Amino acid sequence: MGTLKLGMVGGGIGAFFGAAHRAAAAMTGRFSLVAGAFSSDPVRARESGHALGLAPERCYGDFETMAKREAGDDGIDLVAVVTPNHLHAPACHAFLGAGINILCDKPLTATLDDALALQMAAAGSSSLFGVAYTNAGFDMVREARSMVAAGEIGRVRLVRVIFPQEWLATAAETTGNKQAEWRTDPARSGAGSLGDIGTHAFHLAEFVTGLSATALSAEVDTFVPGRRVDDNVTAKLRFAGGAKGMLWASQVAIGETNGLRIDVHGDKGSLGWTVEAANRLTFAPLGGRRMVIDRASHGTAFKGTMPPGHPQGFIEALARLYLDVADQIDAHRGGRAPAADALLLPGIHDGVRGLRFVDAALRSGAEDGRWTDI
Amino acid sequence: MGTLKLGMVGGGIGAFFGAAHRAAAAMTGRFSLVAGAFSSDPVRARESGHALGLAPERCYGDFETMAKREAGDDGIDLVAVVTPNHLHAPACHAFLGAGINILCDKPLTATLDDALALQMAAAGSSSLFGVAYTNAGFDMVREARSMVAAGEIGRVRLVRVIFPQEWLATAAETTGNKQAEWRTDPARSGAGSLGDIGTHAFHLAEFVTGLSATALSAEVDTFVPGRRVDDNVTAKLRFAGGAKGMLWASQVAIGETNGLRIDVHGDKGSLGWTVEAANRLTFAPLGGRRMVIDRASHGTAFKGTMPPGHPQGFIEALARLYLDVADQIDAHRGGRAPAADALLLPGIHDGVRGLRFVDAALRSGAEDGRWTDI
Amino acid sequence: MGTLKLGMVGGGIGAFFGAAHRAAAAMTGRFSLVAGAFSSDPVRARESGHALGLAPERCYGDFETMAKREAGDDGIDLVAVVTPNHLHAPACHAFLGAGINILCDKPLTATLDDALALQMAAAGSSSLFGVAYTNAGFDMVREARSMVAAGEIGRVRLVRVIFPQEWLATAAETTGNKQAEWRTDPARSGAGSLGDIGTHAFHLAEFVTGLSATALSAEVDTFVPGRRVDDNVTAKLRFAGGAKGMLWASQVAIGETNGLRIDVHGDKGSLGWTVEAANRLTFAPLGGRRMVIDRASHGTAFKGTMPPGHPQGFIEALARLYLDVADQIDAHRGGRAPAADALLLPGIHDGVRGLRFVDAALRSGAEDGRWTDI
Amino acid sequence: MGTLKLGMVGGGIGAFFGAAHRAAAAMTGRFSLVAGAFSSDPVRARESGHALGLAPERCYGDFETMAKREAGDDGIDLVAVVTPNHLHAPACHAFLGAGINILCDKPLTATLDDALALQMAAAGSSSLFGVAYTNAGFDMVREARSMVAAGEIGRVRLVRVIFPQEWLATAAETTGNKQAEWRTDPARSGAGSLGDIGTHAFHLAEFVTGLSATALSAEVDTFVPGRRVDDNVTAKLRFAGGAKGMLWASQVAIGETNGLRIDVHGDKGSLGWTVEAANRLTFAPLGGRRMVIDRASHGTAFKGTMPPGHPQGFIEALARLYLDVADQIDAHRGGRAPAADALLLPGIHDGVRGLRFVDAALRSGAEDGRWTDI
């Protein structure tokens, strides 16, 4: 139904995030999926495309061919790159080369070098480049960012972000779990918990505060015997302007399914948010009472489309990013400036920041937690 | 992208639930919106259709014409009826007459008489008839129903359901709020809080327990001066088999945006759920410890598509109902039995139950809370 | 260490609430336990007194003797009556007769007739008569009452109070559980859940709102086969001035240990409190944001002695009532008016209200929920 | 009423923790306050003693005299030392010299040197030496310790403890706040947030896990301009056996009154507790469901005296430590081994550990977070 043509790389039938991206794009009403190279296996790639009802000639066996054929006015308006991490870079280079807009899953790439090279390529291109840090799509995360920017908590002193999960508390990668296999394979994922969820936590910290983290001191652990990547990281952070922080990301935290949480304390107040109660923000002004700010409650900056109190979910947050992409594309074509909200779409700079964080954490961890520039 | 053709009655641009329904249908990947009569004003109806990118000949000025033209193999596979309550009945009659499948918003109709007449018409039709009790689409609500059915809490003793909201705590209907205007106009809404949210609460109680409420004793209040419908209802309930219950629905509960919550106590345990933490169920077995069951956590019956812990939201729940519709339509056409889960789609019987509840509550309230059969 | 002399009736070694009362009185620093008739069995009564280190001549075998001997200036300043319910009346009559101040456990008596007779006797006496509705001792309950009285939530519309427990979900009275035995024996307890926890809930509703409940419509249930008293009650309430209410008390609610909770909605805001988070009050003003008010946080009326955030517990709440008693006794002797806070001590009027509630609920329940004056 | 004679140093009328200690000791029913040197100002010391109703000859003007006079069989059985930190050491030396049992507030002393000297003196004495880490008195903290010891969460991997408060978010020490004044005066307090609440957090981590922290890497901050001590600390921890940890203590965390919280993750499960919901423990076994364990719920090791669900508060936790002291004293005099539970009383070793933590954190912080042995 949407008027923008969407293509997808990776994310074939059965792949988890591909389905989430398709649902998110579809629910915006702005995109129609028309093309894809859904797997690195050409046969499975085409099967997925057919199963999704695409025209046979747009079910590609590889992304290079797809990028070439979809270049130009009749081609796709946006490609969603949802492959394993190590394929993000080559796929994105191909579509940048074809002048096609990109929304790439996070982490941007498997290595910092790949990220920097991609950033350079993107700088020389007119393509829009978004990175799917989904949490930046939640209304209350945007509300938090807006409140910090408006000075409601004063000058930021402390940033605490945690992202505990349990799904790798045992050696799931040896049990046939495909997600666990590639995410714990250094060649395909780059890093472990650092890349998968550490980058989410790091981005959330910078996104909400509007501050840049300048250095970290990290403890990088692998608790499960035989695992080839990190599964837990604890880091102290320093931010530009003097704020201090703490970050914990873990995939061995039994009892935690998806416990992303951020708390920001300033000299005039504090804010807290967790994805487990994504519709609410806690806010405490100095000398006042702690408050709960609901999505769409009185006086918030939020301009949403759902009734007050009705919960906003994960796919809706991802859809927000697709809306941002659509708004930016339309504005660009119309010669207009995009709406301010659409500019909150995380971009390649944010993607590179994620890899800088991973890289600095690995180096700091290897040197007994030495403070390392990010 | 979807292969099923969707039409819509009501829900034009700017109407709240129309957009939610379109997003929900789209995110399933099974429906494409192709036709609509989006307003009772023919000019606005067509404008909405055009704005949504529909073919001009399928942008109808009224639903009667739409029903006639969309009948048959080339017509729509499903119509979503999202008008104000009093128009549900005539619209549904028109589409039943045309042999078109229906997903109708709740409450089914504005009056019990209308509901019964519609039920009779539906019984004589081969159309599928779904009613959009959205909460029945949340995974954890289905999990709760499944646990009760499996005997995990034993024989049900007590059912407590509350649905407090604040949005009509003052005379919002006099301030230009369109939603408030029609929802407090007896001619268009039928009843007030009883129809709008009481039916949600009542359905949730019957859906989760699998029990029929047989009688109620209700106190029906209008707290805001000048208001023409009820804005608060308190009821005691009796269920088949001896369980007792309590229901509270209010639109004057300041501080509550959307506080739907159900607790079911049996002789072997209890279950609790609230839409404010829609991804979790609390479960307490007799002699054991209280537990939190996460969506997609270990050992639940849930077979979802989202990763553990990632929150499921309102539109995703509505999308579950669209998936159920799609599965039922496909199974019917394929001569197969639908999957068990798809049969959880609320149907016209559930819609009629809602009106029976409203009618019994109004009569009981008028007779000082006399126990009244439902 | 305290300068006021305390006596106790009931509550011997091993009895649950006796120990809580002794701890509460002691922690105030105002009372010294000096006398007692700790059991209806004279031998056990004296053994308990000795075990507690009392002078032998003040370890009484029965309360009648104790009342006589402790009358006068050298006797006790206060007696705590913590026997099973049916003995409250005779014990209180004895101490009223001796001119001794009383703090009696709730429910005041086993029957309404007993309560009324006791009220008449108290009216003719100069003794102070307190009733140990412990929840009235929590700071945040007093804060809630003060906020309602100050008009912070406007005119009260709705009062919802629930008190679910699980400890009688099965026939615990047949397993040797002494508490369960006497509390389910109509001769000793009067009523079941109604008297034990219904009176707590009812008092809390009247205490916080400052309103009198005028009538109720109750459903009184006994879910456990063979049980001789009620174990669950659901009631609608009407209050003077037009407010409506709902009360649920249950001892068969598996998973709930002590879930007392009250919510009060007015036309300018709402307040909520639960003993499970006794240090906090939720407050939502009309058009504002929901707030959490901590014990001892900014701007509350509370003048406590504990540091902010440190939790106040059950015995501390009971101790607050002992402080109130001590303040009233000292003020009376000093010819001063007691501090306003000390006057919040629940008195015999509140005790009688509890029995009126029990009596009305039993009658309403027996007549199919007929609205019955309280 | 208690048979053990209690003396107190510091904690005169108006002093905050003195009153809490007196209430806690009294509510146990085991102690009677008979002597005190309640202030370093002899006049005020005696006034406080008189106001508390002590015999004039036992209202001392200084603790040295008190220690001498109270030595021996007719003297006190226990002294509670509740002065500012820098006076703990001289007072404790005096009472150790007199052979009197001690319960000393935390931190044990103002400096590590003082702590080590005191430990040596205590080792040469037969006096019992307890340290009032109040949180070790909460039932659910003991339950957590017991569950970890029983292997219910397997081998510990991660320990996360936070203690945020807001009361020093601004320069409260310049506004006449006496607590703020001495707690931010290095001469009287030793350290700031490190000593006041960091030691609580550190002790809780070691107490619950039964593990010794071997090294830390700390960031020690002073956010409020002009403040002479730290007001925020962030540390990574390493424990014997390979567990890793994280500690955050802050007195500038606006919105947090007393947010002490600990989470322990093992390879078979996890546990969580916070003083804000002190009656509950969360427990998640590997492959199972998250559970809430209530104080006194089914199957816990807890042997308490309060009914299920009734909240246990701060003073009750402190009273638990006084009970432990009383049990140990009685057992010692009776030639019996104390009950296992009484041995959970934190001792001088725990007090010294606190100062080792403070000292290591200050050194690590001064060296840019170098890993430093504790």
PDB file of N, CA and C in Angstrom, chain D residues 240-289:
ATOM      1  N   ALA D 240      36.968 -13.194  45.060  1.00  0.00           N
ATOM      2  CA  ALA D 240      37.646 -14.483  45.124  1.00  0.00           C
ATOM      3  C   ALA D 240      36.783 -15.513  44.408  1.00  0.00           C
ATOM      4  N   GLY D 241      37.432 -16.347  43.597  1.00  0.00           N
ATOM      5  CA  GLY D 241      36.679 -17.373  42.890  1.00  0.00           C
ATOM      6  C   GLY D 241      36.260 -16.956  41.504  1.00  0.00           C
ATOM      7  N   GLY D 242      36.521 -15.673  41.146  1.00  0.00           N
ATOM      8  CA  GLY D 242      36.294 -15.285  39.752  1.00  0.00           C
ATOM      9  C   GLY D 242      35.043 -14.474  39.487  1.00  0.00           C
ATOM     10  N   ALA D 243      34.201 -14.289  40.487  1.00  0.00           N
ATOM     11  CA  ALA D 243      33.022 -13.463  40.235  1.00  0.00           C
ATOM     12  C   ALA D 243      33.442 -12.015  40.023  1.00  0.00           C
ATOM     13  N   LYS D 244      32.617 -11.300  39.255  1.00  0.00           N
ATOM     14  CA  LYS D 244      32.872  -9.902  38.978  1.00  0.00           C
ATOM     15  C   LYS D 244      31.731  -9.070  39.555  1.00  0.00           C
ATOM     16  N   GLY D 245      32.007  -7.803  39.774  1.00  0.00           N
ATOM     17  CA  GLY D 245      30.944  -6.987  40.350  1.00  0.00           C
ATOM     18  C   GLY D 245      31.033  -5.537  39.979  1.00  0.00           C
ATOM     19  N   MET D 246      30.043  -4.830  40.411  1.00  0.00           N
ATOM     20  CA  MET D 246      29.871  -3.426  40.121  1.00  0.00           C
ATOM     21  C   MET D 246      29.203  -2.805  41.338  1.00  0.00           C
ATOM     22  N   LEU D 247      29.697  -1.661  41.753  1.00  0.00           N
ATOM     23  CA  LEU D 247      29.122  -0.984  42.915  1.00  0.00           C
ATOM     24  C   LEU D 247      28.938   0.479  42.569  1.00  0.00           C
ATOM     25  N   TRP D 248      27.782   1.009  42.908  1.00  0.00           N
ATOM     26  CA  TRP D 248      27.535   2.441  42.721  1.00  0.00           C
ATOM     27  C   TRP D 248      26.896   2.973  43.988  1.00  0.00           C
ATOM     28  N   ALA D 249      27.522   3.982  44.560  1.00  0.00           N
ATOM     29  CA  ALA D 249      26.930   4.651  45.715  1.00  0.00           C
ATOM     30  C   ALA D 249      26.953   6.137  45.418  1.00  0.00           C
ATOM     31  N   SER D 250      25.843   6.791  45.648  1.00  0.00           N
ATOM     32  CA  SER D 250      25.750   8.199  45.296  1.00  0.00           C
ATOM     33  C   SER D 250      24.863   8.929  46.277  1.00  0.00           C
ATOM     34  N   GLN D 251      25.249  10.134  46.597  1.00  0.00           N
ATOM     35  CA  GLN D 251      24.384  10.978  47.420  1.00  0.00           C
ATOM     36  C   GLN D 251      23.907  12.193  46.646  1.00  0.00           C
ATOM     37  N   VAL D 252      24.086  12.132  45.344  1.00  0.00           N
ATOM     38  CA  VAL D 252      23.614  13.233  44.489  1.00  0.00           C
ATOM     39  C   VAL D 252      22.599  12.737  43.459  1.00  0.00           C
ATOM     40  N   ALA D 253      21.990  11.600  43.724  1.00  0.00           N
ATOM     41  CA  ALA D 253      21.077  10.984  42.764  1.00  0.00           C
ATOM     42  C   ALA D 253      19.645  11.452  43.030  1.00  0.00           C
ATOM     43  N   ILE D 254      19.307  12.582  42.462  1.00  0.00           N
ATOM     44  CA  ILE D 254      17.986  13.195  42.699  1.00  0.00           C
ATOM     45  C   ILE D 254      16.866  12.208  42.352  1.00  0.00           C
ATOM     46  N   GLY D 255      15.908  12.115  43.234  1.00  0.00           N
ATOM     47  CA  GLY D 255      14.778  11.208  43.020  1.00  0.00           C
ATOM     48  C   GLY D 255      14.921   9.914  43.792  1.00  0.00           C
ATOM     49  N   GLU D 256      16.115   9.660  44.300  1.00  0.00           N
ATOM     50  CA  GLU D 256      16.372   8.434  45.052  1.00  0.00           C
ATOM     51  C   GLU D 256      16.504   8.797  46.526  1.00  0.00           C
ATOM     52  N   THR D 257      15.626   8.244  47.352  1.00  0.00           N
ATOM     53  CA  THR D 257      15.778   8.546  48.773  1.00  0.00           C
ATOM     54  C   THR D 257      16.716   7.556  49.444  1.00  0.00           C
ATOM     55  N   ASN D 258      16.595   6.294  49.061  1.00  0.00           N
ATOM     56  CA  ASN D 258      17.345   5.273  49.784  1.00  0.00           C
ATOM     57  C   ASN D 258      17.354   3.988  48.976  1.00  0.00           C
ATOM     58  N   GLY D 259      17.860   4.072  47.727  1.00  0.00           N
ATOM     59  CA  GLY D 259      17.622   3.003  46.754  1.00  0.00           C
ATOM     60  C   GLY D 259      18.601   1.847  46.787  1.00  0.00           C
ATOM     61  N   LEU D 260      18.977   1.404  47.956  1.00  0.00           N
ATOM     62  CA  LEU D 260      19.888   0.252  48.040  1.00  0.00           C
ATOM     63  C   LEU D 260      19.276  -0.955  47.335  1.00  0.00           C
ATOM     64  N   ARG D 261      20.056  -1.585  46.479  1.00  0.00           N
ATOM     65  CA  ARG D 261      19.579  -2.742  45.722  1.00  0.00           C
ATOM     66  C   ARG D 261      20.748  -3.652  45.393  1.00  0.00           C
ATOM     67  N   ILE D 262      20.531  -4.954  45.479  1.00  0.00           N
ATOM     68  CA  ILE D 262      21.572  -5.907  45.091  1.00  0.00           C
ATOM     69  C   ILE D 262      20.992  -6.955  44.161  1.00  0.00           C
ATOM     70  N   ASP D 263      21.787  -7.329  43.168  1.00  0.00           N
ATOM     71  CA  ASP D 263      21.441  -8.418  42.257  1.00  0.00           C
ATOM     72  C   ASP D 263      22.639  -9.341  42.157  1.00  0.00           C
ATOM     73  N   VAL D 264      22.401 -10.605  42.330  1.00  0.00           N
ATOM     74  CA  VAL D 264      23.478 -11.590  42.247  1.00  0.00           C
ATOM     75  C   VAL D 264      23.101 -12.622  41.195  1.00  0.00           C
ATOM     76  N   HIS D 265      23.961 -12.777  40.208  1.00  0.00           N
ATOM     77  CA  HIS D 265      23.721 -13.755  39.145  1.00  0.00           C
ATOM     78  C   HIS D 265      24.733 -14.883  39.245  1.00  0.00           C
ATOM     79  N   GLY D 266      24.231 -16.094  39.283  1.00  0.00           N
ATOM     80  CA  GLY D 266      25.087 -17.260  39.275  1.00  0.00           C
ATOM     81  C   GLY D 266      24.889 -18.062  38.002  1.00  0.00           C
ATOM     82  N   ASP D 267      25.539 -19.205  37.911  1.00  0.00           N
ATOM     83  CA  ASP D 267      25.385 -20.004  36.694  1.00  0.00           C
ATOM     84  C   ASP D 267      24.158 -20.910  36.746  1.00  0.00           C
ATOM     85  N   LYS D 268      23.411 -20.847  37.844  1.00  0.00           N
ATOM     86  CA  LYS D 268      22.184 -21.634  37.942  1.00  0.00           C
ATOM     87  C   LYS D 268      20.955 -20.787  38.278  1.00  0.00           C
ATOM     88  N   GLY D 269      21.167 -19.484  38.461  1.00  0.00           N
ATOM     89  CA  GLY D 269      20.018 -18.640  38.780  1.00  0.00           C
ATOM     90  C   GLY D 269      20.456 -17.289  39.283  1.00  0.00           C
ATOM     91  N   SER D 270      19.488 -16.488  39.666  1.00  0.00           N
ATOM     92  CA  SER D 270      19.817 -15.154  40.180  1.00  0.00           C
ATOM     93  C   SER D 270      18.864 -14.761  41.299  1.00  0.00           C
ATOM     94  N   LEU D 271      19.323 -13.793  42.085  1.00  0.00           N
ATOM     95  CA  LEU D 271      18.552 -13.258  43.205  1.00  0.00           C
ATOM     96  C   LEU D 271      18.619 -11.740  43.162  1.00  0.00           C
ATOM     97  N   GLY D 272      17.542 -11.093  43.570  1.00  0.00           N
ATOM     98  CA  GLY D 272      17.555  -9.643  43.674  1.00  0.00           C
ATOM     99  C   GLY D 272      16.800  -9.173  44.908  1.00  0.00           C
ATOM    100  N   TRP D 273      17.284  -8.102  45.512  1.00  0.00           N
ATOM    101  CA  TRP D 273      16.620  -7.528  46.686  1.00  0.00           C
ATOM    102  C   TRP D 273      16.852  -6.032  46.714  1.00  0.00           C
ATOM    103  N   THR D 274      15.848  -5.303  47.157  1.00  0.00           N
ATOM    104  CA  THR D 274      16.030  -3.877  47.412  1.00  0.00           C
ATOM    105  C   THR D 274      15.323  -3.504  48.698  1.00  0.00           C
ATOM    106  N   VAL D 275      15.937  -2.588  49.424  1.00  0.00           N
ATOM    107  CA  VAL D 275      15.347  -2.162  50.697  1.00  0.00           C
ATOM    108  C   VAL D 275      14.016  -1.458  50.469  1.00  0.00           C
ATOM    109  N   GLU D 276      13.777  -0.996  49.253  1.00  0.00           N
ATOM    110  CA  GLU D 276      12.508  -0.330  48.959  1.00  0.00           C
ATOM    111  C   GLU D 276      11.345  -1.318  48.910  1.00  0.00           C
ATOM    112  N   ALA D 277      11.651  -2.598  48.778  1.00  0.00           N
ATOM    113  CA  ALA D 277      10.617  -3.625  48.863  1.00  0.00           C
ATOM    114  C   ALA D 277      11.211  -4.743  49.705  1.00  0.00           C
ATOM    115  N   ALA D 278      11.507  -4.386  50.945  1.00  0.00           N
ATOM    116  CA  ALA D 278      12.376  -5.202  51.786  1.00  0.00           C
ATOM    117  C   ALA D 278      11.788  -6.563  52.130  1.00  0.00           C
ATOM    118  N   ASN D 279      10.504  -6.741  51.920  1.00  0.00           N
ATOM    119  CA  ASN D 279       9.849  -8.001  52.257  1.00  0.00           C
ATOM    120  C   ASN D 279       9.888  -9.031  51.149  1.00  0.00           C
ATOM    121  N   ARG D 280      10.542  -8.669  50.059  1.00  0.00           N
ATOM    122  CA  ARG D 280      10.511  -9.562  48.918  1.00  0.00           C
ATOM    123  C   ARG D 280      11.893  -9.802  48.369  1.00  0.00           C
ATOM    124  N   LEU D 281      12.019 -10.969  47.797  1.00  0.00           N
ATOM    125  CA  LEU D 281      13.232 -11.363  47.103  1.00  0.00           C
ATOM    126  C   LEU D 281      12.767 -11.804  45.730  1.00  0.00           C
ATOM    127  N   THR D 282      13.492 -11.441  44.686  1.00  0.00           N
ATOM    128  CA  THR D 282      13.183 -12.040  43.401  1.00  0.00           C
ATOM    129  C   THR D 282      14.200 -13.144  43.153  1.00  0.00           C
ATOM    130  N   PHE D 283      13.738 -14.220  42.583  1.00  0.00           N
ATOM    131  CA  PHE D 283      14.576 -15.391  42.375  1.00  0.00           C
ATOM    132  C   PHE D 283      14.247 -15.965  41.011  1.00  0.00           C
ATOM    133  N   ALA D 284      15.277 -16.181  40.202  1.00  0.00           N
ATOM    134  CA  ALA D 284      15.062 -16.777  38.887  1.00  0.00           C
ATOM    135  C   ALA D 284      15.985 -17.965  38.726  1.00  0.00           C
ATOM    136  N   PRO D 285      15.448 -19.154  38.732  1.00  0.00           N
ATOM    137  CA  PRO D 285      16.290 -20.329  38.466  1.00  0.00           C
ATOM    138  C   PRO D 285      16.506 -20.487  36.968  1.00  0.00           C
ATOM    139  N   LEU D 286      17.628 -21.061  36.609  1.00  0.00           N
ATOM    140  CA  LEU D 286      17.927 -21.324  35.200  1.00  0.00           C
ATOM    141  C   LEU D 286      16.816 -22.175  34.592  1.00  0.00           C
ATOM    142  N   GLY D 287      16.303 -21.730  33.471  1.00  0.00           N
ATOM    143  CA  GLY D 287      15.287 -22.507  32.779  1.00  0.00           C
ATOM    144  C   GLY D 287      13.927 -22.489  33.437  1.00  0.00           C
ATOM    145  N   GLY D 288      13.782 -21.682  34.487  1.00  0.00           N
ATOM    146  CA  GLY D 288      12.495 -21.622  35.159  1.00  0.00           C
ATOM    147  C   GLY D 288      11.874 -20.262  35.026  1.00  0.00           C
ATOM    148  N   ARG D 289      10.948 -19.981  35.897  1.00  0.00           N
ATOM    149  CA  ARG D 289      10.253 -18.710  35.846  1.00  0.00           C
ATOM    150  C   ARG D 289      10.736 -17.832  36.971  1.00  0.00           C
TER     151      ARG D 289
END
